[in-house]
Short mmCIF file of C-alpha atoms in Angstrom, two decimals:
data_model
loop_
_atom_site.label_atom_id
_atom_site.label_comp_id
_atom_site.label_asym_id
_atom_site.label_seq_id
_atom_site.Cartn_x
_atom_site.Cartn_y
_atom_site.Cartn_z
CA UNK A 1102 93.82 95.91 113.40
CA UNK A 1103 92.77 98.13 110.51
CA UNK A 1104 91.54 94.81 107.92
CA UNK A 1105 91.89 96.90 104.27
CA UNK A 1106 95.81 98.00 105.84
CA UNK A 1107 97.28 95.61 105.86
CA UNK A 1108 97.05 94.32 102.30
CA UNK A 1109 101.18 93.78 101.30
CA UNK A 1110 102.71 93.05 98.03
CA UNK A 1111 106.48 92.45 98.56
CA UNK A 1112 109.50 92.32 95.71
CA UNK A 1113 111.87 90.42 96.34
CA UNK A 1114 115.05 89.50 94.01
CA UNK A 1115 118.45 87.96 94.67
CA UNK A 1116 121.69 90.51 94.62
CA UNK A 1117 122.98 89.59 90.91
CA UNK A 1118 125.64 87.60 90.62
CA UNK A 1119 128.34 89.75 90.93
CA UNK A 1120 126.92 90.75 94.28
CA UNK A 1121 127.90 87.61 95.66
CA UNK A 1122 130.44 86.66 94.93
CA UNK A 1123 133.40 87.57 96.97
CA UNK A 1124 131.04 91.00 98.52
CA UNK A 1125 128.79 89.08 100.31
CA UNK A 1126 130.67 89.44 104.23
CA UNK A 1127 130.87 92.97 103.99
CA UNK A 1128 126.53 93.56 102.94
CA UNK A 1129 125.86 91.31 105.56
CA UNK A 1130 127.71 93.77 107.68
CA UNK A 1131 125.95 97.13 105.89
CA UNK A 1132 122.95 94.97 106.28
CA UNK A 1133 123.99 95.36 110.77
CA UNK A 1134 125.45 98.40 110.60
CA UNK A 1135 123.14 100.41 107.62
CA UNK A 1136 125.22 100.99 104.99
CA UNK A 1137 124.92 101.62 102.14
CA UNK A 1138 123.89 98.15 100.96
CA UNK A 1139 121.71 98.19 97.48
CA UNK A 1140 124.86 98.53 95.36
CA UNK A 1141 123.61 96.06 92.62
CA UNK A 1142 119.76 94.53 93.20
CA UNK A 1143 116.77 95.29 91.96
CA UNK A 1144 115.11 94.56 94.72
CA UNK A 1145 111.49 96.34 96.23
CA UNK A 1146 109.11 95.26 99.40
CA UNK A 1147 106.39 96.84 100.28
CA UNK A 1148 105.60 96.58 104.25
CA UNK A 1149 102.45 97.36 106.71
CA UNK A 1150 104.05 99.87 109.21
CA UNK A 1151 105.95 102.26 107.84
CA UNK A 1152 105.22 105.52 106.55
CA UNK A 1153 108.68 106.19 104.32
CA UNK A 1154 109.68 105.66 101.02
CA UNK A 1155 111.31 102.56 99.41
CA UNK A 1156 114.40 101.63 101.34
CA UNK A 1157 116.38 98.59 102.03
CA UNK A 1158 115.97 96.36 105.32
CA UNK A 1159 118.73 96.67 107.12
CA UNK A 1160 119.37 95.88 111.07
CA UNK A 1161 119.58 92.23 112.19
CA UNK A 1162 117.45 90.62 111.19
CA UNK A 1163 117.59 91.27 107.23
CA UNK A 1164 121.79 90.09 107.82
CA UNK A 1165 120.23 87.10 109.16
CA UNK A 1166 118.43 87.05 105.68
CA UNK A 1167 121.05 87.84 103.85
CA UNK A 1168 124.12 85.43 105.16
CA UNK A 1169 120.78 82.26 105.03
CA UNK A 1170 120.11 83.12 101.35
CA UNK A 1171 122.32 85.92 99.74
CA UNK A 1172 118.27 87.53 99.38
CA UNK A 1173 117.76 91.40 100.19
CA UNK A 1174 114.36 93.64 100.59
CA UNK A 1175 113.96 96.26 99.60
CA UNK A 1176 110.64 97.94 101.27
CA UNK A 1177 108.35 100.85 101.22
CA UNK A 1178 105.23 101.38 102.26
CA UNK A 1179 101.97 99.93 101.36
CA UNK A 1180 99.81 101.95 103.89
CA UNK A 1181 96.61 102.48 102.34
CA UNK A 1182 96.57 99.73 99.82
CA UNK A 1183 93.79 98.41 98.71
CA UNK A 1184 91.98 96.14 96.33
CA UNK A 1185 91.08 98.46 93.38
CA UNK A 1186 95.21 99.78 93.90
CA UNK A 1187 95.88 95.65 93.45
CA UNK A 1188 94.20 95.85 90.41
CA UNK A 1189 95.76 98.70 88.82
CA UNK A 1190 99.17 97.05 90.00
CA UNK A 1191 97.11 94.26 87.78
CA UNK A 1192 96.68 95.99 84.74
CA UNK A 1193 100.29 97.71 84.48
CA UNK A 1194 101.80 94.45 84.68
CA UNK A 1195 103.82 96.11 88.17
CA UNK A 1196 102.97 92.46 90.07
CA UNK A 1197 105.77 92.01 92.22
CA UNK A 1198 106.85 88.15 92.96
CA UNK A 1199 105.35 88.07 96.31
CA UNK A 1200 102.73 89.31 97.05
CA UNK A 1201 101.11 89.21 100.46
CA UNK A 1202 97.41 89.56 100.69
CA UNK A 1203 95.01 90.19 103.65
CA UNK A 1204 92.46 89.18 102.84
CA UNK A 1205 91.69 86.35 100.93
CA UNK A 1206 88.48 88.64 98.91
CA UNK A 1207 92.09 89.92 97.93
CA UNK A 1208 94.10 87.44 96.60
CA UNK A 1209 91.03 86.21 93.99
CA UNK A 1210 91.62 88.91 92.11
CA UNK A 1211 95.00 87.95 91.49
CA UNK A 1212 93.66 84.30 91.30
CA UNK A 1213 91.06 84.80 88.71
CA UNK A 1214 93.60 85.81 86.64
CA UNK A 1215 95.92 82.84 86.64
CA UNK A 1216 99.52 84.98 87.73
CA UNK A 1217 99.88 82.66 90.91
CA UNK A 1218 102.05 79.50 91.17
CA UNK A 1219 101.46 76.71 92.39
CA UNK A 1220 102.36 75.90 95.06
CA UNK A 1221 101.62 72.13 96.01
CA UNK A 1222 104.43 71.94 92.32
CA UNK A 1223 107.09 73.43 94.22
CA UNK A 1224 106.83 71.44 97.44
CA UNK A 1225 110.68 70.24 96.84
CA UNK A 1226 111.86 73.74 97.52
CA UNK A 1227 110.07 74.55 100.18
CA UNK A 1228 110.16 71.61 102.82
CA UNK A 1229 109.18 73.53 105.81
CA UNK A 1230 105.41 74.51 104.89
CA UNK A 1231 105.28 71.42 103.44
CA UNK A 1232 106.72 68.60 105.59
CA UNK A 1233 105.22 68.34 108.89
CA UNK A 1234 101.81 69.07 111.15
CA UNK A 1235 102.27 72.37 111.54
CA UNK A 1236 100.26 73.56 108.84
CA UNK A 1237 98.50 70.51 107.36
CA UNK A 1238 95.56 71.85 108.29
CA UNK A 1239 95.52 75.43 106.83
CA UNK A 1240 97.38 73.69 103.39
CA UNK A 1241 94.74 72.60 102.87
CA UNK A 1242 92.27 74.74 103.68
CA UNK A 1243 94.02 77.46 101.11
CA UNK A 1244 94.01 74.33 98.59
CA UNK A 1245 90.51 74.24 99.10
CA UNK A 1246 89.43 77.25 98.69
CA UNK A 1247 90.83 77.47 95.14
CA UNK A 1248 88.69 74.64 94.14
CA UNK A 1249 91.14 71.85 95.73
CA UNK A 1250 93.25 71.57 93.00
CA UNK A 1251 96.17 74.26 94.14
CA UNK A 1252 97.91 75.99 96.61
CA UNK A 1253 97.95 79.34 95.47
CA UNK A 1254 98.07 80.60 98.84
CA UNK A 1255 100.49 80.18 101.77
CA UNK A 1256 99.22 80.37 104.77
CA UNK A 1257 100.22 82.99 107.88
CA UNK A 1258 99.66 83.23 112.04
CA UNK A 1259 98.90 79.50 112.31
CA UNK A 1260 98.56 77.70 115.74
CA UNK A 1261 97.72 78.44 119.14
CA UNK A 1262 96.13 81.97 120.13
CA UNK A 1263 97.21 82.93 123.50
CA UNK A 1264 95.07 82.40 127.01
CA UNK A 1265 94.82 87.67 126.65
CA UNK A 1266 94.73 87.44 123.24
CA UNK A 1267 92.62 90.80 123.12
CA UNK A 1268 92.03 92.31 119.89
CA UNK A 1269 91.00 95.55 121.97
CA UNK A 1270 90.78 96.19 125.84
CA UNK A 1271 89.52 100.19 126.74
CA UNK A 1272 92.77 101.79 128.52
CA UNK A 1273 92.72 105.15 130.18
CA UNK A 1274 95.76 107.32 132.33
CA UNK A 1275 96.42 105.79 135.00
CA UNK A 1276 97.50 108.77 136.25
CA UNK A 1277 94.76 111.09 135.42
CA UNK A 1278 91.85 108.18 136.16
CA UNK A 1279 93.61 108.28 139.82
CA UNK A 1280 93.85 112.31 140.07
CA UNK A 1281 89.35 111.88 139.35
CA UNK A 1282 89.05 109.44 141.89
CA UNK A 1283 89.78 105.83 139.84
CA UNK A 1284 86.12 106.44 138.79
CA UNK A 1285 84.06 102.99 136.97
CA UNK A 1286 81.84 102.39 133.89
CA UNK A 1287 79.08 101.01 133.65
CA UNK A 1288 78.91 100.48 130.09
CA UNK A 1289 80.76 102.62 125.93
CA UNK A 1290 79.00 105.93 126.31
CA UNK A 1291 79.68 105.70 129.91
CA UNK A 1292 83.75 106.84 129.23
CA UNK A 1293 83.11 110.14 127.37
CA UNK A 1294 81.67 110.64 131.54
CA UNK A 1295 84.84 109.55 132.55
CA UNK A 1296 87.00 110.72 130.16
CA UNK A 1297 85.18 113.97 131.14
CA UNK A 1298 86.98 113.75 134.63
CA UNK A 1299 90.41 112.86 133.39
CA UNK A 1300 90.76 116.01 131.83
CA UNK A 1301 89.58 117.87 134.67
CA UNK A 1302 91.50 116.18 137.09
CA UNK A 1303 94.14 116.77 134.27
CA UNK A 1304 94.33 119.70 131.64
CA UNK A 1305 97.63 119.50 131.14
CA UNK A 1306 100.26 116.77 130.08
CA UNK A 1307 103.18 116.68 132.17
CA UNK A 1308 105.13 118.94 130.98
CA UNK A 1309 102.63 121.29 129.85
CA UNK A 1310 101.19 119.95 126.92
CA UNK A 1311 97.28 119.57 125.98
CA UNK A 1312 94.94 116.94 126.27
CA UNK A 1313 93.70 114.54 123.61
CA UNK A 1314 90.62 112.56 125.69
CA UNK A 1315 90.62 110.64 122.29
CA UNK A 1316 92.16 110.64 118.84
CA UNK A 1317 91.09 109.15 115.73
CA UNK A 1318 93.43 108.92 112.23
CA UNK A 1319 92.82 108.98 108.79
CA UNK A 1320 93.74 106.02 106.48
CA UNK A 1321 92.61 103.36 104.64
CA UNK A 1322 90.54 101.41 106.64
CA UNK A 1323 91.13 103.31 109.26
CA UNK A 1324 87.29 103.88 110.17
CA UNK A 1325 86.33 100.62 110.20
CA UNK A 1326 89.83 99.55 112.59
CA UNK A 1327 87.71 102.13 115.06
CA UNK A 1328 84.51 100.84 114.73
CA UNK A 1329 86.02 98.04 114.96
CA UNK A 1330 88.27 98.36 118.09
CA UNK A 1331 85.00 99.45 120.39
CA UNK A 1332 83.53 96.17 118.85
CA UNK A 1333 85.77 93.95 119.98
CA UNK A 1334 84.91 94.95 123.74
CA UNK A 1335 81.42 93.89 123.42
CA UNK A 1336 82.42 89.58 121.77
CA UNK A 1337 82.15 90.90 118.35
CA UNK A 1338 84.15 90.98 114.79
CA UNK A 1339 83.67 93.56 112.69
CA UNK A 1340 86.46 92.71 111.02
CA UNK A 1341 87.33 89.76 109.47
CA UNK A 1342 84.91 88.02 108.02
CA UNK A 1343 83.97 91.08 107.08
CA UNK A 1344 83.42 94.98 107.34
CA UNK A 1345 80.03 95.84 106.36
CA UNK A 1346 79.40 92.89 108.97
CA UNK A 1347 78.98 92.10 112.74
CA UNK A 1348 80.75 88.30 113.51
CA UNK A 1349 79.00 87.96 116.93
CA UNK A 1350 80.74 86.13 120.18
CA UNK A 1351 78.41 86.40 122.61
CA UNK A 1352 75.52 85.26 120.43
CA UNK A 1353 76.97 83.34 117.26
CA UNK A 1354 75.40 85.33 114.78
CA UNK A 1355 76.40 86.85 112.35
CA UNK A 1356 75.07 90.47 110.54
CA UNK A 1357 75.02 93.96 108.53
CA UNK A 1358 76.58 96.42 110.48
CA UNK A 1359 74.02 98.29 108.41
CA UNK A 1360 71.06 97.59 110.85
CA UNK A 1361 68.98 99.58 112.59
CA UNK A 1362 70.65 98.16 116.03
CA UNK A 1363 74.26 97.27 114.66
CA UNK A 1364 76.84 98.01 117.19
CA UNK A 1365 78.43 99.73 114.44
CA UNK A 1366 76.16 102.78 114.61
CA UNK A 1367 76.14 103.04 117.73
CA UNK A 1368 79.79 102.61 118.18
CA UNK A 1369 79.85 105.56 115.39
CA UNK A 1370 77.78 107.43 117.64
CA UNK A 1371 80.12 107.56 120.82
CA UNK A 1372 81.92 109.23 118.46
CA UNK A 1373 80.06 111.81 117.59
CA UNK A 1374 78.83 112.34 121.31
CA UNK A 1375 82.01 112.24 121.88
CA UNK A 1376 83.34 116.04 118.63
CA UNK A 1377 80.49 117.17 120.07
CA UNK A 1378 81.26 117.42 123.75
CA UNK A 1379 84.71 118.84 123.11
CA UNK A 1380 86.54 115.29 123.73
CA UNK A 1381 88.25 114.24 120.06
CA UNK A 1382 91.79 115.32 118.95
CA UNK A 1383 90.96 117.61 116.56
CA UNK A 1384 93.45 116.33 114.27
CA UNK A 1385 91.45 113.28 113.98
CA UNK A 1386 90.74 113.35 110.70
CA UNK A 1387 93.82 114.58 109.21
CA UNK A 1388 96.47 113.00 111.53
CA UNK A 1389 98.13 108.98 110.85
CA UNK A 1390 98.86 106.44 112.92
CA UNK A 1391 102.50 107.65 114.26
CA UNK A 1392 100.26 111.01 114.84
CA UNK A 1393 97.58 109.35 117.44
CA UNK A 1394 101.16 107.18 118.79
CA UNK A 1395 103.48 110.45 119.57
CA UNK A 1396 100.46 111.70 121.66
CA UNK A 1397 99.69 108.60 123.36
CA UNK A 1398 103.90 107.64 124.41
CA UNK A 1399 103.19 111.78 124.99
CA UNK A 1400 101.50 111.32 127.86
CA UNK A 1401 98.61 113.25 126.46
CA UNK A 1402 95.56 110.74 125.65
CA UNK A 1403 93.39 109.97 127.69
CA UNK A 1404 91.54 106.87 126.33
CA UNK A 1405 93.16 104.72 124.63
CA UNK A 1406 92.15 101.31 122.89
CA UNK A 1407 95.28 99.26 121.19
CA UNK A 1408 97.21 97.24 123.92
CA UNK A 1409 100.56 97.40 121.17
CA UNK A 1410 99.44 100.55 122.21
CA UNK A 1411 99.12 101.97 125.05
CA UNK A 1412 99.32 98.85 127.29
CA UNK A 1413 102.38 95.89 127.30
CA UNK A 1414 104.37 96.92 123.58
CA UNK A 1415 103.70 101.06 125.00
CA UNK A 1416 107.26 102.42 126.14
CA UNK A 1417 105.69 105.57 128.02
CA UNK A 1418 106.01 103.71 131.65
CA UNK A 1419 105.79 105.65 135.31
CA UNK A 1420 108.82 107.48 137.23
CA UNK A 1421 108.44 103.11 138.84
CA UNK A 1422 108.35 101.44 135.17
CA UNK A 1423 104.78 100.25 135.05
CA UNK A 1424 102.29 100.62 132.21
CA UNK A 1425 100.91 104.13 132.14
CA UNK A 1426 98.04 103.33 131.62
CA UNK A 1427 94.98 101.28 133.20
CA UNK A 1428 93.07 98.92 131.02
CA UNK A 1429 89.27 99.37 132.90
CA UNK A 1430 86.95 97.60 130.09
CA UNK A 1431 83.25 98.65 131.64
CA UNK A 1432 80.68 96.88 133.93
CA UNK A 1433 78.60 95.26 130.10
CA UNK A 1434 81.59 94.75 128.49
CA UNK A 1435 82.85 90.88 126.79
CA UNK A 1436 86.31 90.88 125.44
CA UNK A 1437 86.92 89.48 122.32
CA UNK A 1438 89.68 86.82 123.00
CA UNK A 1439 91.70 84.99 119.20
CA UNK A 1440 90.36 81.45 118.87
CA UNK A 1441 93.36 79.79 117.34
CA UNK A 1442 94.63 80.13 114.28
CA UNK A 1443 93.36 76.43 112.79
CA UNK A 1444 94.07 77.81 108.91
CA UNK A 1445 95.98 80.47 109.45
CA UNK A 1446 94.83 84.49 110.66
CA UNK A 1447 93.23 85.27 106.97
CA UNK A 1448 96.61 86.48 105.07
CA UNK A 1449 98.19 84.60 103.08
CA UNK A 1450 101.38 85.25 100.31
CA UNK A 1451 101.72 84.48 97.06
CA UNK A 1452 104.01 83.77 94.39
CA UNK A 1453 103.94 85.53 91.17
CA UNK A 1454 104.22 82.39 88.10
CA UNK A 1455 105.33 85.24 85.91
CA UNK A 1456 108.77 86.42 87.85
CA UNK A 1457 111.54 86.13 86.59
CA UNK A 1458 113.11 85.20 90.16
CA UNK A 1459 110.66 82.18 90.72
CA UNK A 1460 113.88 80.38 92.49
CA UNK A 1461 114.31 83.13 95.46
CA UNK A 1462 111.82 83.43 95.59
CA UNK A 1463 110.51 80.07 96.28
CA UNK A 1464 114.01 80.33 98.42
CA UNK A 1465 112.99 83.42 100.60
CA UNK A 1466 108.99 81.52 101.10
CA UNK A 1467 111.19 78.13 103.13
CA UNK A 1468 112.97 80.82 104.56
CA UNK A 1469 110.67 82.32 106.25
CA UNK A 1470 109.24 78.72 106.74
CA UNK A 1471 111.22 77.72 109.03
CA UNK A 1472 111.29 77.37 112.80
CA UNK A 1473 114.49 78.38 113.56
CA UNK A 1474 114.09 81.55 111.40
CA UNK A 1475 110.42 82.18 113.66
CA UNK A 1476 112.22 82.47 117.39
CA UNK A 1477 115.06 84.12 115.42
CA UNK A 1478 112.82 87.02 114.15
CA UNK A 1479 110.55 87.24 117.29
CA UNK A 1480 113.50 87.12 119.90
CA UNK A 1481 117.18 88.06 118.36
CA UNK A 1482 120.13 86.73 118.21
CA UNK A 1483 121.21 84.72 121.26
CA UNK A 1484 122.63 86.34 123.97
CA UNK A 1485 120.83 89.56 124.19
CA UNK A 1486 117.58 89.26 125.09
CA UNK A 1487 117.25 85.69 125.22
CA UNK A 1488 120.33 82.11 126.08
CA UNK A 1489 119.83 78.73 126.78
CA UNK A 1490 119.20 78.31 131.50
CA UNK A 1491 120.25 75.14 132.79
CA UNK A 1492 117.04 73.90 132.05
CA UNK A 1493 118.27 73.72 128.07
CA UNK A 1494 115.03 75.87 127.84
CA UNK A 1495 115.14 79.57 126.24
CA UNK A 1496 114.71 81.97 129.29
CA UNK A 1497 114.39 85.44 129.57
CA UNK A 1498 118.10 87.77 130.31
CA UNK A 1499 118.33 90.11 132.19
CA UNK A 1500 119.51 92.59 129.64
CA UNK A 1501 116.41 91.07 128.07
CA UNK A 1502 114.09 93.17 130.67
CA UNK A 1503 115.96 95.88 130.32
CA UNK A 1504 114.83 96.02 126.88
CA UNK A 1505 111.40 94.24 127.18
CA UNK A 1506 110.14 97.26 128.99
CA UNK A 1507 111.30 100.43 126.69
CA UNK A 1508 109.91 99.13 123.64
CA UNK A 1509 111.91 100.86 120.81
CA UNK A 1510 114.74 100.75 122.12
CA UNK A 1511 117.53 99.84 120.08
CA UNK A 1512 119.30 95.43 120.45
CA UNK A 1513 122.37 96.01 122.04
CA UNK A 1514 125.68 95.23 120.14
CA UNK A 1515 122.43 94.68 116.91
CA UNK A 1516 120.97 97.46 114.32
CA UNK A 1517 117.66 98.08 114.40
CA UNK A 1518 114.98 96.72 117.06
CA UNK A 1519 113.52 93.92 118.37
CA UNK A 1520 110.38 94.39 116.46
CA UNK A 1521 112.11 94.51 113.51
CA UNK A 1522 112.27 90.66 113.19
CA UNK A 1523 108.71 90.76 111.82
CA UNK A 1524 108.65 94.52 111.06
CA UNK A 1525 108.62 93.44 106.69
CA UNK A 1526 106.47 91.01 107.33
CA UNK A 1527 103.62 92.33 109.86
CA UNK A 1528 102.38 88.35 110.85
CA UNK A 1529 105.01 85.80 110.75
CA UNK A 1530 104.06 81.61 110.11
CA UNK A 1531 103.78 80.30 113.37
CA UNK A 1532 101.80 82.54 116.28
CA UNK A 1533 103.53 83.59 119.08
CA UNK A 1534 101.70 81.73 121.61
CA UNK A 1535 102.49 78.47 119.37
CA UNK A 1536 105.09 75.46 120.44
CA UNK A 1537 108.53 74.44 118.93
CA UNK A 1538 109.23 70.86 118.13
CA UNK A 1539 111.41 71.52 121.76
CA UNK A 1540 107.64 72.60 123.15
CA UNK A 1541 108.41 76.12 123.72
CA UNK A 1542 106.17 79.02 122.70
CA UNK A 1543 107.87 80.68 120.04
CA UNK A 1544 108.06 84.33 121.70
CA UNK A 1545 109.47 85.51 124.87
CA UNK A 1546 106.53 87.46 125.37
CA UNK A 1547 104.68 83.53 126.47
CA UNK A 1548 107.81 82.45 128.57
CA UNK A 1549 107.50 85.53 130.75
CA UNK A 1550 103.61 84.24 131.29
CA UNK A 1551 104.64 80.63 131.74
CA UNK A 1552 106.85 82.05 133.62
CA UNK A 1553 104.78 84.28 136.44
CA UNK A 1554 107.16 87.87 135.56
CA UNK A 1555 104.32 88.88 133.21
CA UNK A 1556 102.70 92.15 134.07
CA UNK A 1557 99.49 91.20 132.98
CA UNK A 1558 99.38 89.00 136.14
CA UNK A 1559 99.15 92.02 138.46
CA UNK A 1560 96.89 93.41 135.67
CA UNK A 1561 93.16 92.00 137.36
CA UNK A 1562 92.69 90.09 134.00
CA UNK A 1563 90.72 86.81 135.55
CA UNK A 1564 87.71 89.71 136.94
CA UNK A 1565 87.51 90.43 133.07
CA UNK A 1566 84.46 88.91 131.50
CA UNK A 1567 85.82 87.37 128.15
CA UNK A 1568 84.66 85.35 124.59
CA UNK A 1569 86.59 83.13 122.80
CA UNK A 1570 86.20 83.69 119.22
CA UNK A 1571 84.87 81.37 116.89
CA UNK A 1572 88.05 79.34 114.80
CA UNK A 1573 84.36 79.80 112.48
CA UNK A 1574 85.81 83.84 111.42
CA UNK A 1575 89.00 82.08 109.51
CA UNK A 1576 86.63 79.75 107.51
CA UNK A 1577 83.85 81.09 105.80
CA UNK A 1578 83.72 81.47 102.20
CA UNK A 1579 85.47 83.75 100.17
CA UNK A 1580 83.49 86.04 98.41
CA UNK A 1581 82.72 85.48 94.56
CA UNK A 1582 84.53 88.71 92.57
CA UNK A 1583 81.59 90.50 91.33
CA UNK A 1584 80.46 90.74 95.28
CA UNK A 1585 83.30 91.45 95.80
CA UNK A 1586 83.69 94.50 93.90
CA UNK A 1587 79.79 95.55 95.84
CA UNK A 1588 81.24 94.93 98.46
CA UNK A 1589 84.41 97.54 98.12
CA UNK A 1590 81.83 99.82 97.15
CA UNK A 1591 79.63 99.98 99.57
CA UNK A 1592 83.08 99.77 102.09
CA UNK A 1593 83.12 103.46 100.43
CA UNK A 1594 80.62 104.90 100.87
CA UNK A 1595 80.30 104.27 104.84
CA UNK A 1596 83.84 105.84 104.84
CA UNK A 1597 82.38 108.95 104.08
CA UNK A 1598 79.47 108.71 105.92
CA UNK A 1599 82.06 107.40 109.75
CA UNK A 1600 83.40 110.98 109.27
CA UNK A 1601 80.71 113.01 108.43
CA UNK A 1602 78.45 111.43 111.06
CA UNK A 1603 80.85 112.17 113.21
CA UNK A 1604 81.06 115.94 112.38
CA UNK A 1605 77.42 115.91 112.42
CA UNK A 1606 75.39 118.98 113.45
CA UNK A 1607 73.17 118.25 115.66
CA UNK A 1608 70.96 114.25 116.67
CA UNK A 1609 68.97 114.63 113.57
CA UNK A 1610 71.36 115.53 111.08
CA UNK A 1611 73.32 112.21 112.03
CA UNK A 1612 70.23 110.14 111.30
CA UNK A 1613 69.60 111.97 108.52
CA UNK A 1614 73.04 111.04 107.20
CA UNK A 1615 72.74 106.91 108.66
CA UNK A 1616 69.43 106.53 106.90
CA UNK A 1617 71.25 108.02 103.35
CA UNK A 1618 73.94 105.36 103.69
CA UNK A 1619 71.80 103.33 103.80
CA UNK A 1620 69.76 103.05 101.11
CA UNK A 1621 72.25 104.19 98.91
CA UNK A 1622 74.07 100.77 99.92
CA UNK A 1623 70.70 99.35 99.97
CA UNK A 1624 70.83 100.20 96.39
CA UNK A 1625 74.53 98.91 95.33
CA UNK A 1626 73.63 95.73 96.45
CA UNK A 1627 74.06 95.58 100.64
CA UNK A 1628 71.21 93.13 100.60
CA UNK A 1629 73.46 90.84 98.55
CA UNK A 1630 76.03 91.22 100.16
CA UNK A 1631 74.80 90.61 104.23
CA UNK A 1632 73.08 87.29 102.39
CA UNK A 1633 76.18 85.63 100.74
CA UNK A 1634 77.84 85.91 104.68
CA UNK A 1635 75.05 85.03 106.59
CA UNK A 1636 74.61 81.36 104.36
CA UNK A 1637 78.62 81.25 104.77
CA UNK A 1638 78.68 81.71 108.25
CA UNK A 1639 76.36 79.28 108.76
CA UNK A 1640 79.13 77.05 106.49
CA UNK A 1641 82.18 78.03 108.92
CA UNK A 1642 79.71 77.50 112.24
CA UNK A 1643 79.47 73.49 111.01
CA UNK A 1644 83.67 73.98 109.66
CA UNK A 1645 84.50 74.88 113.32
CA UNK A 1646 82.68 72.74 115.11
CA UNK A 1647 83.80 69.79 112.48
CA UNK A 1648 87.70 71.25 113.22
CA UNK A 1649 87.64 71.60 116.79
CA UNK A 1650 85.27 68.35 117.47
CA UNK A 1651 81.66 69.63 117.95
CA UNK A 1652 82.39 72.65 120.08
CA UNK A 1653 82.42 75.61 117.37
#
């Protein structure tokens, strides 16, 4: 969810020529079993979801990469990777072979430096990307962003978003909610009263541990993610276009998060009130997202907002295997639904033109965009989670259903969980809801939905108020380098003020801190940033209308 934590520089190289000859089968087996297969390799990758030190990517998916290409990835965390750190990597000469960018503004830094390889000059090496219609519109948009002559950025997450593509959903711990008499929620602030009721009804977890009302964490960009998670519940996107702007899908307008009536201020005040009433986890300023996930999966958190941490993807279940959290939007909410990703999901891969391993980088890039690779990484090896049915279409096996109900479980007979297939990349070339050439969705998640066996079917989702986001969120112009630096400085101010405002002693101090933030941001150039995005948004709406036949 966090826009600024997903910058994912990837460095890759082939196994040294001596490593492939005669030892290939052993290396593939080592990658699968988890043995040390790094000898004779010089590879590093930055991924977005681990907190650990550098290590070779291993498991069923890594073995497939090696079998198909002879390449191995070594990975380490990119959590906290900022534009400033990308600049330091640039100036220190440690730019990797393949670079992943969280947005076009980050990519602009390396575009201006002239170190990105023009991929359109290597179309023969990238047939998976250039042949066919799958990426055509995304490639055209990417080229337009670099002046229309060179393709420097390969798009990610292209295609259909899926019917139930929520960014965030308010969820309450079901056992506590039922004990409290199943209270309803009228608006965002009403959750605080409800959480208090839940805590009185269930002061301790099932094994006697203390309960938490709301858990936050402190990582780079996390502050923006915390506010954005609440904003999505009201059809507002404050991440994709810019973390300093609110793109309102209900009204079709865009505005600064520092406006007096902004939803951002409302979100921060919500967390301030939670802390004032003793509902905010005391560990919030010092813990990681991983800490929070463990608390959620232990049934100790009463209010959660991310579907993947407390919903369908959570291993936490009741005794009958049902979800432990109940989705309960407030009466005044309109939940944000993803638009179809006509030009991708605002993340990109690029190749360092100065790399000594350009050919290997292109080989991995082509592998990554192959339809069969994407299908494999989403669903795992045939015969485990899925198999071909009598009608020739893929379907989930009985073993697969058990695996999907327990998300942390390793694949039977293989090393690594199902999610291991996309872990180093965060997102793939195609979205899970997009259709393959044969006409079925890439991910088994959508096969179940089509068959009517998805747990969503009984959750009452059709009764929720929703708003489908405009494709315009991915069609805004790139912030110029000068303004990008200004925006970075303002984001730092916002980050610091967020925590100070949450822990303000009283309402007077909260308002004083808010006004000080507005004034300093204005001094740095917030008005110029806002003006740029307001004009860019109007152009983006026009582009979205053209691409969708008149409807933005």
